[in-house]
mmCIF file of C-alpha atoms and ligand atoms in Angstrom:
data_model
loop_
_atom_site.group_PDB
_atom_site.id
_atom_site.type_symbol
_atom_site.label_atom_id
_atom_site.label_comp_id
_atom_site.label_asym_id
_atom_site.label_seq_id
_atom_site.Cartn_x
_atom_site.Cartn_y
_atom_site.Cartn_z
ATOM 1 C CA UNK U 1 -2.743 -52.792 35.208
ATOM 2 C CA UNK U 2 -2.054 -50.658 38.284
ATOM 3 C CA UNK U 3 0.780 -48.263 38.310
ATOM 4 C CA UNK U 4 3.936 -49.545 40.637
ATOM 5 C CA UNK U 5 4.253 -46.772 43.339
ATOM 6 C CA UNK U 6 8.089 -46.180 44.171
ATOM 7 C CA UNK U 7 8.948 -47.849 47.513
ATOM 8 C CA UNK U 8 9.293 -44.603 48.783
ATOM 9 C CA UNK U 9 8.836 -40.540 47.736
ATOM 10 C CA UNK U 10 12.139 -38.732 46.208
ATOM 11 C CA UNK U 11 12.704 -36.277 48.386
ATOM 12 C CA UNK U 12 10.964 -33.195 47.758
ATOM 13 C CA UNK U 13 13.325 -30.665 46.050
ATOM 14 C CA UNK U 14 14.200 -26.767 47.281
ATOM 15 C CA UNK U 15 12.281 -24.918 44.723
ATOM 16 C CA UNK U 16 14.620 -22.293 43.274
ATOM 17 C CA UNK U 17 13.801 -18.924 43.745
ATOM 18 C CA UNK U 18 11.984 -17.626 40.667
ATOM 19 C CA UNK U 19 12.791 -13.841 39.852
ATOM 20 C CA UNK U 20 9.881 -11.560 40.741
ATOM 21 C CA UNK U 21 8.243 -11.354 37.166
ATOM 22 C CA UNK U 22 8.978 -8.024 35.413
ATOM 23 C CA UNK U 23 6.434 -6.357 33.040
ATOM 24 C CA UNK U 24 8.443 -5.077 29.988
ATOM 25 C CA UNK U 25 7.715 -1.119 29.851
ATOM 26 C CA UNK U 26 4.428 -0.800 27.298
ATOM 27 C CA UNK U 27 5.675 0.394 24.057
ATOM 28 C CA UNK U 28 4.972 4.096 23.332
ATOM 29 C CA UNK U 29 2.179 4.054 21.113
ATOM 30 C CA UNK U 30 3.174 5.740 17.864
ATOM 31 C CA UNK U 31 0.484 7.747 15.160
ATOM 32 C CA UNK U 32 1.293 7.764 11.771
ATOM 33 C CA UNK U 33 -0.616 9.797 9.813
ATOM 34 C CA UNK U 34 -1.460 8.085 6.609
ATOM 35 C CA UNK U 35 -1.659 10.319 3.621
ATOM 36 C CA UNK U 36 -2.887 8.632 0.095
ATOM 37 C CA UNK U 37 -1.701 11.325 -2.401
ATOM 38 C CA UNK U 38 -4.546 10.114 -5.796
ATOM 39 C CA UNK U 39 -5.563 12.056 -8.999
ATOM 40 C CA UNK U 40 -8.585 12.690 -7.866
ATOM 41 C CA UNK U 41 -8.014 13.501 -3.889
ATOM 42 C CA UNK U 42 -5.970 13.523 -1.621
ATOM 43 C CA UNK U 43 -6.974 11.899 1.719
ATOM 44 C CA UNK U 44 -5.505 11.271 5.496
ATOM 45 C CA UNK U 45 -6.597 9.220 8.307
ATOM 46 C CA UNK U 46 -4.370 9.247 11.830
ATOM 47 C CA UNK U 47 -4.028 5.539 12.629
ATOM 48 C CA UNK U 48 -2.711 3.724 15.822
ATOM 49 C CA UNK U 49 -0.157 1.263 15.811
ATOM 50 C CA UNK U 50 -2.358 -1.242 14.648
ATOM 51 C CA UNK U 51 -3.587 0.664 11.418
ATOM 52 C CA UNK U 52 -7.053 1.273 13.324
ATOM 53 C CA UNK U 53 -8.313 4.458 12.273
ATOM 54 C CA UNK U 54 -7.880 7.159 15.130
ATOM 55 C CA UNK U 55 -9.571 10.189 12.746
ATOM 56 C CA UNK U 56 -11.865 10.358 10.264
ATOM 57 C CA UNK U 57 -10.672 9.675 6.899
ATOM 58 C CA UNK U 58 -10.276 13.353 5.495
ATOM 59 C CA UNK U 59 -10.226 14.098 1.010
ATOM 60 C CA UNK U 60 -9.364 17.319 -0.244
ATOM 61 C CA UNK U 61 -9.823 17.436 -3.847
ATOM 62 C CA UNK U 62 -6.472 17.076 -5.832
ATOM 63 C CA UNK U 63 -6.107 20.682 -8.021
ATOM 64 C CA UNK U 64 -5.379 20.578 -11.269
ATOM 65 C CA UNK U 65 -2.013 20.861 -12.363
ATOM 66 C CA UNK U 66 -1.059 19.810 -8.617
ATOM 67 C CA UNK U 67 2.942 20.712 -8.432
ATOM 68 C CA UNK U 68 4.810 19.854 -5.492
ATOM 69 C CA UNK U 69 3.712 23.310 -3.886
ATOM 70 C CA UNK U 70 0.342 22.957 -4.277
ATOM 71 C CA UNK U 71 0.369 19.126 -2.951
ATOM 72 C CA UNK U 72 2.737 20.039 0.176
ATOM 73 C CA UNK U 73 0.263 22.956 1.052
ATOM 74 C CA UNK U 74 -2.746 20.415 0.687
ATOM 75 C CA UNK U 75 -0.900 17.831 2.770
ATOM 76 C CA UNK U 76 -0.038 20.394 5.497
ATOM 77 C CA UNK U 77 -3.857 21.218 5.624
ATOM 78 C CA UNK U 78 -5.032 17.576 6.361
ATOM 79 C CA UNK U 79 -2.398 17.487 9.076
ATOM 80 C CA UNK U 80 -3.809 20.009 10.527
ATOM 81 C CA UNK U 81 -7.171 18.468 10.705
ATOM 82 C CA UNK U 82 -5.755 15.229 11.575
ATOM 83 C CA UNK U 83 -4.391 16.648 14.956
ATOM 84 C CA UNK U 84 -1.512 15.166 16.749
ATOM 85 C CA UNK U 85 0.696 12.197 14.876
ATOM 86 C CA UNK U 86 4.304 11.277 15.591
ATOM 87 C CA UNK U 87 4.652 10.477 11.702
ATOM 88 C CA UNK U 88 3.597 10.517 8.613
ATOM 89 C CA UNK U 89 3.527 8.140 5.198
ATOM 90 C CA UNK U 90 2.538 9.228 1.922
ATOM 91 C CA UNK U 91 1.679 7.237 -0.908
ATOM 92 C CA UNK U 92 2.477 8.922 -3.930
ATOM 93 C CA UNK U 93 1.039 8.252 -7.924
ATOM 94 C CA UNK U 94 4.558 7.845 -9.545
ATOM 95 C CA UNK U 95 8.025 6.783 -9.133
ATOM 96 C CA UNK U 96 9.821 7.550 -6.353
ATOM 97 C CA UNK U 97 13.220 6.121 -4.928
ATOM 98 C CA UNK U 98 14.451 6.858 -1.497
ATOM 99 C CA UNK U 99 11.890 9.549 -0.761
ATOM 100 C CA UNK U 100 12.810 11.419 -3.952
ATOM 101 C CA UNK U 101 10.247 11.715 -6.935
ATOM 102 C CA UNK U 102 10.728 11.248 -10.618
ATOM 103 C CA UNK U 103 7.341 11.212 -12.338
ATOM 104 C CA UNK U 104 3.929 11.614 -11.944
ATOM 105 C CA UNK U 105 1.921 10.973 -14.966
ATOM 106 C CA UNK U 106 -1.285 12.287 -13.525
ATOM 107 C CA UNK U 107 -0.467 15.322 -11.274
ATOM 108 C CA UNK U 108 1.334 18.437 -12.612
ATOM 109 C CA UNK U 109 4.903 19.788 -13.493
ATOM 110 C CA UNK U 110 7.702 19.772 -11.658
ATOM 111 C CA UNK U 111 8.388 16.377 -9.943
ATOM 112 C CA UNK U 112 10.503 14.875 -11.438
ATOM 113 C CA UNK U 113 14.001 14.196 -8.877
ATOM 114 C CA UNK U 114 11.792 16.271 -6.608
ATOM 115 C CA UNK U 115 12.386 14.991 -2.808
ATOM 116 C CA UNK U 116 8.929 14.898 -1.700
ATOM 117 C CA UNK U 117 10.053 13.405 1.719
ATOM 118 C CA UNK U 118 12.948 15.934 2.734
ATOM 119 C CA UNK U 119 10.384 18.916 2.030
ATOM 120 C CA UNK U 120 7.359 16.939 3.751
ATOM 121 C CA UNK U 121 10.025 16.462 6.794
ATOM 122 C CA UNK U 122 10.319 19.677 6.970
ATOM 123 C CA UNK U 123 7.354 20.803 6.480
ATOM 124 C CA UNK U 124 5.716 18.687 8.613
ATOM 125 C CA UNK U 125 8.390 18.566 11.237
ATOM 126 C CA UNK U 126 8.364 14.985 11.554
ATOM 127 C CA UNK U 127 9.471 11.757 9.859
ATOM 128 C CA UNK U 128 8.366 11.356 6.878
ATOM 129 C CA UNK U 129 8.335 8.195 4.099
ATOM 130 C CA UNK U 130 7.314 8.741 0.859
ATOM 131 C CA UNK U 131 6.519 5.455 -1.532
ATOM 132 C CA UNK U 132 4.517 4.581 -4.329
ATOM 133 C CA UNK U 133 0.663 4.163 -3.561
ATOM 134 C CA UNK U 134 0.754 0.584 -5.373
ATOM 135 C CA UNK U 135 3.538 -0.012 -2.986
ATOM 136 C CA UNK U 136 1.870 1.321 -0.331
ATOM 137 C CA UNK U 137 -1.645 -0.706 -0.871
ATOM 138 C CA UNK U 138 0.268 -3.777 -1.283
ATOM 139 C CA UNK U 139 2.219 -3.570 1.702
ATOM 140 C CA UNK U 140 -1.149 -3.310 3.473
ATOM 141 C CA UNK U 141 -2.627 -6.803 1.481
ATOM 142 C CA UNK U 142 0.145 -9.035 0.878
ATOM 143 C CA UNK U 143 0.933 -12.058 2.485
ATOM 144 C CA UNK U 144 4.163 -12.358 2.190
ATOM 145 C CA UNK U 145 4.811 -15.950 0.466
ATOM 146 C CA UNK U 146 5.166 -16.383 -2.733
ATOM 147 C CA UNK U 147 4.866 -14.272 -6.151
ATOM 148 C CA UNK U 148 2.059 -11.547 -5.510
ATOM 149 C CA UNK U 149 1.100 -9.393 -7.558
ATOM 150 C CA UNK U 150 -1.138 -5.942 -6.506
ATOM 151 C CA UNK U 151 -2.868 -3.343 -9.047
ATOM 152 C CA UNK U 152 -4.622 -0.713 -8.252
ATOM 153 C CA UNK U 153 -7.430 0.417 -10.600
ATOM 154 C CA UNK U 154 -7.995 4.159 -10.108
ATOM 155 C CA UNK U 155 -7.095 7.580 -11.862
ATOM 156 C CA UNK U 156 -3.621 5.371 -12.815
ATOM 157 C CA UNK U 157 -2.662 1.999 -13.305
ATOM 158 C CA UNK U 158 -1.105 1.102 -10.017
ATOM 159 C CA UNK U 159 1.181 -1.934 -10.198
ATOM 160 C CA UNK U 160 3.745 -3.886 -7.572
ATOM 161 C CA UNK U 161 4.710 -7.168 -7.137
ATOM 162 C CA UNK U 162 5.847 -9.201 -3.650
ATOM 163 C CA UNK U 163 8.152 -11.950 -3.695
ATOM 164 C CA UNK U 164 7.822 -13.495 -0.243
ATOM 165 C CA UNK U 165 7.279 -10.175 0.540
ATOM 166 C CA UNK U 166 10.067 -8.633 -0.952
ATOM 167 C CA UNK U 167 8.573 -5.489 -3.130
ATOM 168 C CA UNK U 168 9.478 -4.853 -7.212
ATOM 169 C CA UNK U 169 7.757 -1.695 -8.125
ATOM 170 C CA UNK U 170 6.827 -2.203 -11.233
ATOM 171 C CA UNK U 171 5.265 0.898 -14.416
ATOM 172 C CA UNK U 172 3.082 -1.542 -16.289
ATOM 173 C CA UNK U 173 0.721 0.890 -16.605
ATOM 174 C CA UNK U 174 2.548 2.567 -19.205
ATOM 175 C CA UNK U 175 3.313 -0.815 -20.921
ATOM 176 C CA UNK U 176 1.364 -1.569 -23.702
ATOM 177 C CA UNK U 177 -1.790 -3.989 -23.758
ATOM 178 C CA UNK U 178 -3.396 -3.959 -26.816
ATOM 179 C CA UNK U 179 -3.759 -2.045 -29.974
ATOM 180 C CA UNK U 180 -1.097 0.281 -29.485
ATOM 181 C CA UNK U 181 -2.369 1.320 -26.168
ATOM 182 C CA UNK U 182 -0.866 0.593 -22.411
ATOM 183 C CA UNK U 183 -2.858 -0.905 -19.467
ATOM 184 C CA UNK U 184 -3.676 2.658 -18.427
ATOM 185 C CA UNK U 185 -5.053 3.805 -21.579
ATOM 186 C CA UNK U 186 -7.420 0.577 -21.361
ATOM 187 C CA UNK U 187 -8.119 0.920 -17.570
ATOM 188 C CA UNK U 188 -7.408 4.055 -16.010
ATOM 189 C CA UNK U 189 -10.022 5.670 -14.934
ATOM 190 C CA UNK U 190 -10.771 7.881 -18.310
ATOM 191 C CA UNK U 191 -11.305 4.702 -20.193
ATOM 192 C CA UNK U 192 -13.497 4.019 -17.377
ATOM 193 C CA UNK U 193 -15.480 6.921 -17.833
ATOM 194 C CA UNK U 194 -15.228 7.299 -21.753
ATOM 195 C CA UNK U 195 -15.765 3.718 -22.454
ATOM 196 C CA UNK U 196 -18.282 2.823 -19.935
ATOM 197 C CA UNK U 197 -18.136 -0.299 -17.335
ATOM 198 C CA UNK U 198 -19.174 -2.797 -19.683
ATOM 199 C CA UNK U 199 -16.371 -2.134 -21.741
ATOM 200 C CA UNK U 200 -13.692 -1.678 -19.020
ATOM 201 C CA UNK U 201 -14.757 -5.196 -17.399
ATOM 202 C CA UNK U 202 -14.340 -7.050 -20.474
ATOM 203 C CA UNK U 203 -10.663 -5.611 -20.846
ATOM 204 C CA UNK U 204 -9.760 -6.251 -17.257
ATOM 205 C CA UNK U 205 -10.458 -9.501 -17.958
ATOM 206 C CA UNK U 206 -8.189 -9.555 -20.778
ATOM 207 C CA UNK U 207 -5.482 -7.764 -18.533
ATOM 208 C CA UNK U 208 -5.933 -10.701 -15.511
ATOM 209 C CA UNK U 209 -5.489 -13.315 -18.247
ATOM 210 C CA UNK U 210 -2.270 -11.412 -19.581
ATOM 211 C CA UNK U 211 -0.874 -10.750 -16.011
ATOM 212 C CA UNK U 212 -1.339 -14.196 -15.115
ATOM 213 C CA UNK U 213 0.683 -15.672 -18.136
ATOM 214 C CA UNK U 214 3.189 -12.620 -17.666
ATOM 215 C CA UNK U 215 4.367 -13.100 -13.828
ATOM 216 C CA UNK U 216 2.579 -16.769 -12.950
ATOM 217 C CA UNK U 217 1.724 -14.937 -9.586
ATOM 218 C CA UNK U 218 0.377 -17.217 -7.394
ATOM 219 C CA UNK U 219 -2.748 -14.193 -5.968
ATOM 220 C CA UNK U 220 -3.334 -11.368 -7.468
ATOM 221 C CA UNK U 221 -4.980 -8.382 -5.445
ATOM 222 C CA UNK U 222 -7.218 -5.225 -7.170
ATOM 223 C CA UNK U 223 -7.444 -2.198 -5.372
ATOM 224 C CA UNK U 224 -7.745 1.278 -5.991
ATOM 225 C CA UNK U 225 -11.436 2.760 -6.358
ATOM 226 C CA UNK U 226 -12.790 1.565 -9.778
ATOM 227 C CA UNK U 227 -12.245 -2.144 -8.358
ATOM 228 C CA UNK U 228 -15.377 -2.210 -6.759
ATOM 229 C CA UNK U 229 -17.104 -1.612 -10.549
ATOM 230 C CA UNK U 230 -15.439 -5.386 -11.310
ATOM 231 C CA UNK U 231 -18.762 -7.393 -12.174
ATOM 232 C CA UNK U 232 -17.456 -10.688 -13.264
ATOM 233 C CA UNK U 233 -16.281 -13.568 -11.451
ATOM 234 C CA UNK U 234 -12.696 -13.447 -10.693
ATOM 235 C CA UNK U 235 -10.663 -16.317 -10.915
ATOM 236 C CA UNK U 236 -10.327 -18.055 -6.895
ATOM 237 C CA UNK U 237 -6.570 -16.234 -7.099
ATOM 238 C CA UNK U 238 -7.668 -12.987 -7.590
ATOM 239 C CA UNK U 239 -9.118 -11.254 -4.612
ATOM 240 C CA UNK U 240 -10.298 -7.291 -4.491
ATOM 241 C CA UNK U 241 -9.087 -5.427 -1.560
ATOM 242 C CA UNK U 242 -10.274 -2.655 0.076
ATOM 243 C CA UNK U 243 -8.767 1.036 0.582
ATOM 244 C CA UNK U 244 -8.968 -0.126 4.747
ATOM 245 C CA UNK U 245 -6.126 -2.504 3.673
ATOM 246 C CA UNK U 246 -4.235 -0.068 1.817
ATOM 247 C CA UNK U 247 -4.301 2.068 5.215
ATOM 248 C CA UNK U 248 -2.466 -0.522 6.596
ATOM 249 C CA UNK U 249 0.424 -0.046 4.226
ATOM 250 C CA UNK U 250 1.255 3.214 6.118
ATOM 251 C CA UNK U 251 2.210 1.701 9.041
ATOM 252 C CA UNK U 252 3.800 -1.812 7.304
ATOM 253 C CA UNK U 253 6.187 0.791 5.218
ATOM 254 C CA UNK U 254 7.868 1.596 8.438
ATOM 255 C CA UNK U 255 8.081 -1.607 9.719
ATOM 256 C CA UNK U 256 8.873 -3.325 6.029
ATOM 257 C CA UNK U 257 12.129 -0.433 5.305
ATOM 258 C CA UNK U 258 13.060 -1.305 8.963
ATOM 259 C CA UNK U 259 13.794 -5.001 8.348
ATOM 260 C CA UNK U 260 14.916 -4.147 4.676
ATOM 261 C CA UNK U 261 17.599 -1.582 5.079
ATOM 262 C CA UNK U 262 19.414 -3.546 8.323
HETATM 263 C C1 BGC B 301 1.796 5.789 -12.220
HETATM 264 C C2 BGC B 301 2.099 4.806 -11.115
HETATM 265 C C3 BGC B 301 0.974 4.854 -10.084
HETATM 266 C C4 BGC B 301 -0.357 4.629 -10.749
HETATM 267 C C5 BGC B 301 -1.508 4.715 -9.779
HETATM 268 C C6 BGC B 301 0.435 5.499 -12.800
HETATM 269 O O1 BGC B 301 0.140 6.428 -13.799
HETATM 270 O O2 BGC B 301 2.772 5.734 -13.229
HETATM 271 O O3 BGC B 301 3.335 5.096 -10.532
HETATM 272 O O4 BGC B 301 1.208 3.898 -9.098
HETATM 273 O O5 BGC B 301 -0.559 5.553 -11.780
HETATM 274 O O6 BGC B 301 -1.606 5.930 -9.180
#
């Protein structure tokens, strides 16, 4: 059927003036130097706003008994070959609360209630935030719905879980598993090495199952270095992540305390 054309045109409004559009100013771009503090090295990347890497990813081996000295000296260093960064965020192998430390089960003496992130502020002469590295790698991987659970499989027993993105830091590490021994006894990375892979796997596997029944997460994400050593199928909830996503925690803890301490 053909359209009815009005008898005749409305008249043809005055077309209001439309404000000359204004380009909001481009946001400063801000580097954060990510610094992943692990038992085995200590390593720092500058990244751009987006968590792209900017440097090269830079590892200085962590010393043995590494106090907060040694470790503030080391962290100093890979500033320095890092080159400029407005900021820096450190993910750190043990408790800490509000910047301050309180244990570190695989470094040396002397951190516990030691404020890694005043002395890093100062040292560094910049903002600093200090978290756990679990923390930190899940920040990075996490979608943000539901109950997720991240642990990272590396010198420790990293372990954090998300509710819709809310973070729990959590110690299971030095929970116990089985036979009198915790999860990090079973799979941190001495069993790794003194028990072999085979081994390791088939107590992982035992871990998922007991994770799964312990916080009914809805995904579960593996990080940390030994993950790439899993070598059975994982079930479709479980996903490994990489250390690129864990990168990406450095910048999210900014943004993520931002929204959380308003
Ligand atoms: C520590 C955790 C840490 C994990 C991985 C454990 O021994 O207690 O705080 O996240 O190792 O580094």
């Amino acid at each position: 059927m053909k359209e009815e054309l009005p008898a005749k045109a409305p008249e043809a409004r005055p077309i209001a003036k439309r404000p000359a559009t204004v380009k909001p100013p481009a946001l400063k771009s801000t580097t954060t130097l990510a610094v992943d503090v692990g038992g085995t090295g200590i390593k720092a990347a500058a990244l751009d706003e987006k968590g792209k890497l900017i440097t090269e990813r830079q590892k200085i081996k962590t010393p043995r008994n590494a106090t907060p000295k040694k470790l503030i000296a080391i962290i100093a260093e890979l500033a320095g070959m890092a080159g400029a960064f407005d900021r820096a965020s450190v993910g750190f192998p043990g408790v800490v609360k509000d910047g301050v430390v309180y244990t570190a089960p695989n470094l040396g003496k002397g951190w516990n209630n030691f404020p890694l992130e005043a002395a890093l502020k100062k040292k560094l002469k910049r903002p600093v935030r200090v978290a756990n590295d679990a923390d930190v790698q899940g920040l990075g991987c996490v979608t943000g719905h539901g109950d997720e659970l991240v642990i990272t499989l590396g010198t420790g027993f990293g372990s954090v879980l998300f509710v819709d993105g809310r973070r729990m830091h959590l110690e299971l590490g030095h929970h116990p598993f089985r036979n009198g021994k915790t999860y990090e006894d079973e799979l941190g990375n001495r069993a790794f090495v003194k028990k072999g892979k085979k081994k390791w796997n088939k107590h992982l596997r035992e871990a998922i199952d007991e994770m799964a029944k312990m916080f009914n997460y809805d995904r579960l994400y593996l990080g940390g270095g030994n993950a790439a050593a899993i070598n059975f199928k994982l079930p479709p909830n479980v996903k490994v992540v990489s250390n690129t996503e864990g990168l990406l925690g450095g910048i999210k803890l900014w943004q993520y305390e931002a929204v959380a301490k308003k």
